[in-house]
Steps between C-alpha positions, in 0.01 A plus 500: 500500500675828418599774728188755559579868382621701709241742722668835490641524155276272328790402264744307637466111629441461899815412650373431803147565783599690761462340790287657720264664205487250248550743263708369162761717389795544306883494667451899409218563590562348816802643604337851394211377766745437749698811452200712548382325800893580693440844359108524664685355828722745523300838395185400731728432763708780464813289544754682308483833476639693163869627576527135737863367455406105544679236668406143300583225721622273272591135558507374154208314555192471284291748725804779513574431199136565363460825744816651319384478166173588541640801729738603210159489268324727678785699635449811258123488558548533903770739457736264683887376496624187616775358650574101570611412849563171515623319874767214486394282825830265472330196397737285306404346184170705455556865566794515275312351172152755622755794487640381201116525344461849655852644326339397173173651527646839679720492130228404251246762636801757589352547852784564795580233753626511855568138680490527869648192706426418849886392567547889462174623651472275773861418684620254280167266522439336175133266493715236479708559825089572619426151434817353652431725858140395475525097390759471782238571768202282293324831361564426136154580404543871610751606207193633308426739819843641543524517090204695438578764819855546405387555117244740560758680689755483239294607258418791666833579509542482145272707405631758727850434346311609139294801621173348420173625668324143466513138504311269339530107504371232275254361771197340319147415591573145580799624734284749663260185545745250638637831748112521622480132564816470681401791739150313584659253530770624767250697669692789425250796524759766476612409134148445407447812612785642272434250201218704335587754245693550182775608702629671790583933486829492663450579865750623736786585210432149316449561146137372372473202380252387234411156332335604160490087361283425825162469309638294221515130501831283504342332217476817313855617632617174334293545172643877443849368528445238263333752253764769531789259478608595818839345646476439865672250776226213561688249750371527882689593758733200724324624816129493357389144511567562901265817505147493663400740205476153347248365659307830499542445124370149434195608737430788252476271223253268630275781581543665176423149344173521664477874502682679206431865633700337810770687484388894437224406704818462780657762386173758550425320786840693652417819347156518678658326850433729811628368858328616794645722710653280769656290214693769347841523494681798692605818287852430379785691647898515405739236486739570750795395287418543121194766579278293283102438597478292773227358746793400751849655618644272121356488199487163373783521303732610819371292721586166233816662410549525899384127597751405194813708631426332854524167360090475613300487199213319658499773712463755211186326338326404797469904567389512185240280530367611840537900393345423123435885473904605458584743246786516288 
Protein backbone atom coordinates (compact mmCIF):
# COMPACT_ATOMS: atom_id res chain seq x y z
CA UNK A 1 0.00 0.00 0.00
CA UNK A 2 1.75 3.28 -0.82
CA UNK A 3 2.74 6.02 1.46
CA UNK A 4 -0.38 8.57 2.05
CA UNK A 5 0.41 12.25 0.87
CA UNK A 6 1.62 14.26 2.96
CA UNK A 7 -0.97 16.68 5.18
CA UNK A 8 0.71 20.03 5.08
CA UNK A 9 2.12 20.27 1.63
CA UNK A 10 -0.12 17.99 -0.09
CA UNK A 11 2.78 17.01 -2.45
CA UNK A 12 5.22 15.08 -1.08
CA UNK A 13 4.88 11.19 0.21
CA UNK A 14 4.29 10.80 4.20
CA UNK A 15 7.44 9.92 5.70
CA UNK A 16 6.17 9.23 8.73
CA UNK A 17 2.64 9.88 11.56
CA UNK A 18 3.63 11.78 14.17
CA UNK A 19 3.25 10.18 17.07
CA UNK A 20 1.12 11.75 19.27
CA UNK A 21 -1.24 13.39 16.32
CA UNK A 22 -1.37 10.89 13.80
CA UNK A 23 -0.87 13.32 11.43
CA UNK A 24 1.21 12.01 8.05
CA UNK A 25 3.82 14.18 6.94
CA UNK A 26 6.77 14.62 5.00
CA UNK A 27 10.60 14.56 6.67
CA UNK A 28 10.11 18.55 5.76
CA UNK A 29 7.29 19.18 6.66
CA UNK A 30 7.91 17.66 9.82
CA UNK A 31 10.93 19.09 10.86
CA UNK A 32 9.30 22.60 9.80
CA UNK A 33 6.41 21.37 12.46
CA UNK A 34 8.86 20.74 14.95
CA UNK A 35 10.84 23.85 14.47
CA UNK A 36 7.84 25.97 14.95
CA UNK A 37 6.66 24.22 17.95
CA UNK A 38 10.59 25.02 19.88
CA UNK A 39 9.99 28.46 18.47
CA UNK A 40 6.07 28.70 20.11
CA UNK A 41 7.92 27.25 23.39
CA UNK A 42 10.14 29.70 23.62
CA UNK A 43 8.14 33.08 22.57
CA UNK A 44 4.99 32.08 24.88
CA UNK A 45 7.27 31.40 27.51
CA UNK A 46 9.35 34.20 27.15
CA UNK A 47 12.48 32.09 27.59
CA UNK A 48 15.02 33.91 25.67
CA UNK A 49 14.85 37.24 25.43
CA UNK A 50 16.24 39.17 22.06
CA UNK A 51 19.93 40.44 22.82
CA UNK A 52 20.20 36.79 25.19
CA UNK A 53 23.83 35.46 24.74
CA UNK A 54 22.89 31.51 25.18
CA UNK A 55 24.68 28.87 26.86
CA UNK A 56 23.74 25.30 24.86
CA UNK A 57 24.57 22.55 27.07
CA UNK A 58 25.79 20.28 24.79
CA UNK A 59 26.70 16.63 25.37
CA UNK A 60 26.77 15.37 21.91
CA UNK A 61 23.85 13.51 22.46
CA UNK A 62 20.77 13.22 20.30
CA UNK A 63 18.68 15.70 22.55
CA UNK A 64 21.72 18.49 22.68
CA UNK A 65 22.46 17.80 19.67
CA UNK A 66 18.82 18.45 18.30
CA UNK A 67 18.42 21.70 20.74
CA UNK A 68 21.58 23.21 18.93
CA UNK A 69 20.42 22.99 15.59
CA UNK A 70 17.15 23.87 16.00
CA UNK A 71 18.55 26.88 18.29
CA UNK A 72 20.93 27.91 15.39
CA UNK A 73 17.52 27.80 13.07
CA UNK A 74 15.76 30.07 14.85
CA UNK A 75 18.61 32.06 16.20
CA UNK A 76 18.10 35.17 13.78
CA UNK A 77 14.33 35.05 14.36
CA UNK A 78 14.81 35.38 18.39
CA UNK A 79 17.51 37.77 17.96
CA UNK A 80 19.87 35.41 19.79
CA UNK A 81 23.74 34.17 19.75
CA UNK A 82 24.98 31.04 20.91
CA UNK A 83 27.73 29.62 22.41
CA UNK A 84 28.47 25.63 23.11
CA UNK A 85 29.58 24.75 26.60
CA UNK A 86 30.21 21.46 26.75
CA UNK A 87 31.44 19.65 30.49
CA UNK A 88 34.11 16.79 30.35
CA UNK A 89 33.05 14.61 33.60
CA UNK A 90 36.35 12.26 33.32
CA UNK A 91 34.65 9.22 32.29
CA UNK A 92 37.02 7.07 30.35
CA UNK A 93 36.06 5.53 27.19
CA UNK A 94 32.76 7.58 26.74
CA UNK A 95 33.32 11.23 27.40
CA UNK A 96 36.26 11.38 25.15
CA UNK A 97 34.38 9.89 21.87
CA UNK A 98 30.90 12.44 23.09
CA UNK A 99 33.45 15.38 22.96
CA UNK A 100 34.85 14.19 19.97
CA UNK A 101 31.01 14.44 18.41
CA UNK A 102 30.62 17.93 19.96
CA UNK A 103 34.14 19.37 18.22
CA UNK A 104 32.53 18.34 14.95
CA UNK A 105 29.26 19.85 15.22
CA UNK A 106 30.72 23.24 17.01
CA UNK A 107 32.92 23.16 13.31
CA UNK A 108 30.20 22.20 10.82
CA UNK A 109 27.66 24.82 12.18
CA UNK A 110 30.67 27.39 13.07
CA UNK A 111 29.19 27.86 16.59
CA UNK A 112 32.03 28.50 19.54
CA UNK A 113 32.83 25.83 22.07
CA UNK A 114 34.09 25.94 25.62
CA UNK A 115 34.77 22.32 27.42
CA UNK A 116 34.67 22.59 31.11
CA UNK A 117 36.15 19.51 33.17
CA UNK A 118 35.41 18.69 36.66
CA UNK A 119 39.27 17.61 37.33
CA UNK A 120 39.74 21.50 36.95
CA UNK A 121 36.48 22.73 38.46
CA UNK A 122 36.20 20.48 41.19
CA UNK A 123 39.81 19.66 43.03
CA UNK A 124 41.01 17.20 40.83
CA UNK A 125 37.68 14.86 41.05
CA UNK A 126 37.07 13.22 37.80
CA UNK A 127 33.40 10.88 37.73
CA UNK A 128 35.55 8.24 37.52
CA UNK A 129 37.63 8.83 40.77
CA UNK A 130 33.52 9.55 41.96
CA UNK A 131 32.78 6.06 41.30
CA UNK A 132 35.95 4.59 42.82
CA UNK A 133 35.26 6.84 46.40
CA UNK A 134 31.66 5.79 46.15
CA UNK A 135 31.91 1.76 45.05
CA UNK A 136 34.50 1.47 47.87
CA UNK A 137 31.88 2.18 50.55
CA UNK A 138 28.90 0.00 48.48
CA UNK A 139 27.14 3.31 47.09
CA UNK A 140 27.78 2.57 43.45
CA UNK A 141 24.32 3.37 42.49
CA UNK A 142 24.75 7.08 43.59
CA UNK A 143 27.26 8.14 40.66
CA UNK A 144 24.19 9.47 38.74
CA UNK A 145 23.45 11.86 41.93
CA UNK A 146 26.88 13.27 42.36
CA UNK A 147 27.12 13.44 38.26
CA UNK A 148 24.16 15.39 37.64
CA UNK A 149 24.94 18.03 40.83
CA UNK A 150 28.49 18.49 39.88
CA UNK A 151 27.36 19.04 36.05
CA UNK A 152 24.80 21.44 36.65
CA UNK A 153 27.38 23.24 38.54
CA UNK A 154 29.93 23.07 35.93
CA UNK A 155 27.87 24.14 33.51
CA UNK A 156 27.05 27.05 35.17
CA UNK A 157 30.38 27.84 35.26
CA UNK A 158 30.80 27.66 31.71
CA UNK A 159 28.52 29.73 30.76
CA UNK A 160 29.83 32.31 33.03
CA UNK A 161 33.33 31.65 31.49
CA UNK A 162 31.44 32.74 27.88
CA UNK A 163 29.38 35.75 29.09
CA UNK A 164 26.11 34.23 28.29
CA UNK A 165 22.84 35.48 29.97
CA UNK A 166 21.08 31.91 29.63
CA UNK A 167 21.21 28.29 29.67
CA UNK A 168 19.32 25.98 28.06
CA UNK A 169 19.62 22.05 28.10
CA UNK A 170 18.33 19.37 25.85
CA UNK A 171 15.87 17.98 28.56
CA UNK A 172 12.84 16.38 26.75
CA UNK A 173 9.31 15.53 27.66
CA UNK A 174 10.04 11.98 28.46
CA UNK A 175 13.03 13.22 30.80
CA UNK A 176 10.87 15.71 32.43
CA UNK A 177 8.47 12.56 32.88
CA UNK A 178 10.92 10.06 34.26
CA UNK A 179 12.29 13.37 36.74
CA UNK A 180 8.41 13.58 37.96
CA UNK A 181 8.21 9.90 38.60
CA UNK A 182 11.37 9.60 40.41
CA UNK A 183 10.38 12.51 42.80
CA UNK A 184 6.88 10.64 43.64
CA UNK A 185 8.47 8.17 43.94
CA UNK A 186 11.17 9.41 46.61
CA UNK A 187 8.67 11.38 48.30
CA UNK A 188 10.59 14.27 47.55
CA UNK A 189 8.09 17.23 47.79
CA UNK A 190 10.68 19.89 47.55
CA UNK A 191 11.80 18.98 43.89
CA UNK A 192 8.28 18.43 42.96
CA UNK A 193 7.75 21.55 44.08
CA UNK A 194 10.60 22.97 41.80
CA UNK A 195 9.94 20.47 38.81
CA UNK A 196 7.12 22.51 37.16
CA UNK A 197 7.99 25.05 34.61
CA UNK A 198 9.92 25.55 31.43
CA UNK A 199 12.67 26.63 33.45
CA UNK A 200 13.96 28.34 36.35
CA UNK A 201 14.79 32.67 36.21
CA UNK A 202 18.08 32.59 37.84
CA UNK A 203 17.58 33.38 41.49
CA UNK A 204 20.08 34.61 43.85
CA UNK A 205 22.94 35.46 40.95
CA UNK A 206 22.26 31.95 39.11
CA UNK A 207 21.75 32.56 35.57
CA UNK A 208 18.12 31.28 34.29
CA UNK A 209 17.85 28.30 33.09
CA UNK A 210 15.37 27.17 30.43
CA UNK A 211 14.48 23.73 28.75
CA UNK A 212 12.83 24.77 25.35
CA UNK A 213 12.73 20.64 23.96
CA UNK A 214 10.56 19.89 27.21
CA UNK A 215 7.18 19.58 25.30
CA UNK A 216 8.56 17.52 22.51
CA UNK A 217 8.71 13.82 22.52
CA UNK A 218 12.02 11.65 22.56
CA UNK A 219 10.44 9.97 19.73
CA UNK A 220 10.20 13.14 17.86
CA UNK A 221 13.75 14.31 19.18
CA UNK A 222 14.92 11.05 17.52
CA UNK A 223 12.85 11.50 14.24
CA UNK A 224 14.28 15.27 13.67
CA UNK A 225 17.77 13.95 13.95
CA UNK A 226 17.22 11.33 11.58
CA UNK A 227 15.55 13.85 9.11
CA UNK A 228 18.19 16.54 9.42
CA UNK A 229 21.08 14.13 9.20
CA UNK A 230 22.16 15.08 12.38
CA UNK A 231 25.55 13.53 13.84
CA UNK A 232 25.31 12.92 17.49
CA UNK A 233 27.03 10.42 20.25
CA UNK A 234 24.29 7.55 20.86
CA UNK A 235 26.17 5.04 23.36
CA UNK A 236 24.88 5.31 27.18
CA UNK A 237 26.77 6.24 29.76
CA UNK A 238 29.10 3.24 32.00
CA UNK A 239 27.34 4.48 35.16
CA UNK A 240 23.63 4.41 33.73
CA UNK A 241 22.52 0.85 33.84
CA UNK A 242 23.19 1.47 37.85
CA UNK A 243 20.84 4.64 37.90
CA UNK A 244 17.31 4.57 39.53
CA UNK A 245 16.31 6.97 36.58
CA UNK A 246 16.07 3.50 35.05
CA UNK A 247 13.55 2.15 36.64
CA UNK A 248 11.62 5.45 36.63
CA UNK A 249 12.04 4.90 32.87
CA UNK A 250 10.74 1.39 32.21
CA UNK A 251 7.69 2.47 34.58
CA UNK A 252 6.99 5.35 32.10
CA UNK A 253 6.75 3.06 29.33
CA UNK A 254 4.28 0.74 30.63
CA UNK A 255 2.03 3.55 31.44
CA UNK A 256 2.46 5.20 28.20
CA UNK A 257 1.69 1.69 26.64
CA UNK A 258 -1.58 1.90 28.28
CA UNK A 259 -1.81 5.64 28.30
CA UNK A 260 0.01 7.43 25.36
CA UNK A 261 -0.68 11.08 26.69
CA UNK A 262 1.32 9.45 29.79
CA UNK A 263 4.02 11.32 29.63
CA UNK A 264 2.90 15.26 29.00
CA UNK A 265 0.14 14.32 31.04
CA UNK A 266 3.32 13.94 33.84
CA UNK A 267 4.89 16.56 32.70
CA UNK A 268 1.62 19.14 33.20
CA UNK A 269 0.87 17.34 36.06
CA UNK A 270 4.27 19.27 37.58
CA UNK A 271 3.44 22.46 36.05
CA UNK A 272 0.00 22.64 37.83
CA UNK A 273 1.58 20.90 41.33
CA UNK A 274 0.91 23.19 44.44
CA UNK A 275 2.19 21.87 48.02
CA UNK A 276 0.47 23.03 50.96
CA UNK A 277 1.92 25.25 53.06
CA UNK A 278 3.45 23.05 55.75
CA UNK A 279 5.01 20.95 52.89
CA UNK A 280 6.94 23.64 51.36
CA UNK A 281 10.35 23.87 51.30
CA UNK A 282 12.16 26.85 53.22
CA UNK A 283 13.21 30.03 51.09
CA UNK A 284 16.73 29.33 49.88
CA UNK A 285 19.58 31.24 51.35
CA UNK A 286 23.56 31.39 50.40
CA UNK A 287 25.95 28.75 50.26
CA UNK A 288 28.34 29.45 52.76
CA UNK A 289 31.29 28.40 50.63
CA UNK A 290 30.47 28.83 46.84
CA UNK A 291 27.41 31.49 47.63
CA UNK A 292 25.19 29.42 45.46
CA UNK A 293 21.21 28.80 46.43
CA UNK A 294 20.99 26.72 49.16
CA UNK A 295 18.26 25.30 51.62
CA UNK A 296 21.19 24.30 54.13
CA UNK A 297 24.68 25.85 55.31
CA UNK A 298 26.12 23.57 51.52
CA UNK A 299 24.68 23.45 48.51
CA UNK A 300 24.55 20.08 47.24
CA UNK A 301 27.38 20.29 45.27
CA UNK A 302 29.70 21.39 48.46
CA UNK A 303 28.41 19.31 50.67
CA UNK A 304 29.27 15.97 48.00
CA UNK A 305 32.43 17.59 47.10
CA UNK A 306 32.92 17.84 51.09
CA UNK A 307 31.76 14.11 52.06
CA UNK A 308 34.27 13.16 49.00
CA UNK A 309 37.40 15.24 50.31
CA UNK A 310 36.66 13.56 53.85
CA UNK A 311 36.90 10.23 52.45
CA UNK A 312 32.80 9.98 53.58
CA UNK A 313 30.80 9.85 50.57
CA UNK A 314 27.93 8.04 52.15
CA UNK A 315 27.92 10.77 54.27
CA UNK A 316 27.55 13.32 51.38
CA UNK A 317 24.41 11.58 49.76
CA UNK A 318 22.67 10.62 52.73
CA UNK A 319 22.36 14.66 53.40
CA UNK A 320 21.25 14.78 50.25
CA UNK A 321 18.65 12.58 50.55
CA UNK A 322 17.32 13.69 53.95
CA UNK A 323 17.69 17.69 52.88
CA UNK A 324 16.14 16.92 49.11
CA UNK A 325 15.49 20.77 48.84
CA UNK A 326 19.53 21.82 48.42
CA UNK A 327 20.37 24.25 45.88
CA UNK A 328 23.23 24.41 43.76
Amino acid sequence: MPAPQCASCHKARAALRRPRSGQALCGTCFCAAFEAEVLHTVVAGRLLPPGAVVAVGASGGKDSTVLAHVLRELAPRLGISLQLVAVDEGIGGYRDAALAAVRRQAARWELPLTVVAYEDLFGGWTMDAVARSTAGSGRSRSCCTFCGVLRRRALEEGARLVGATHVVTGHNADDMAETVLMNFLRGDAGRLARGGGLGSPGEGGALPRCRPLQLASQKEVVLYAHFRRLDYFSEECVYAPEAFRGHARHLLKLLEAARPSAVLDLVHSAERLALAPAARPPPPGACSRCGALASRALCQACALLDGLDRGRPRLAIGKGRRGRDEGG
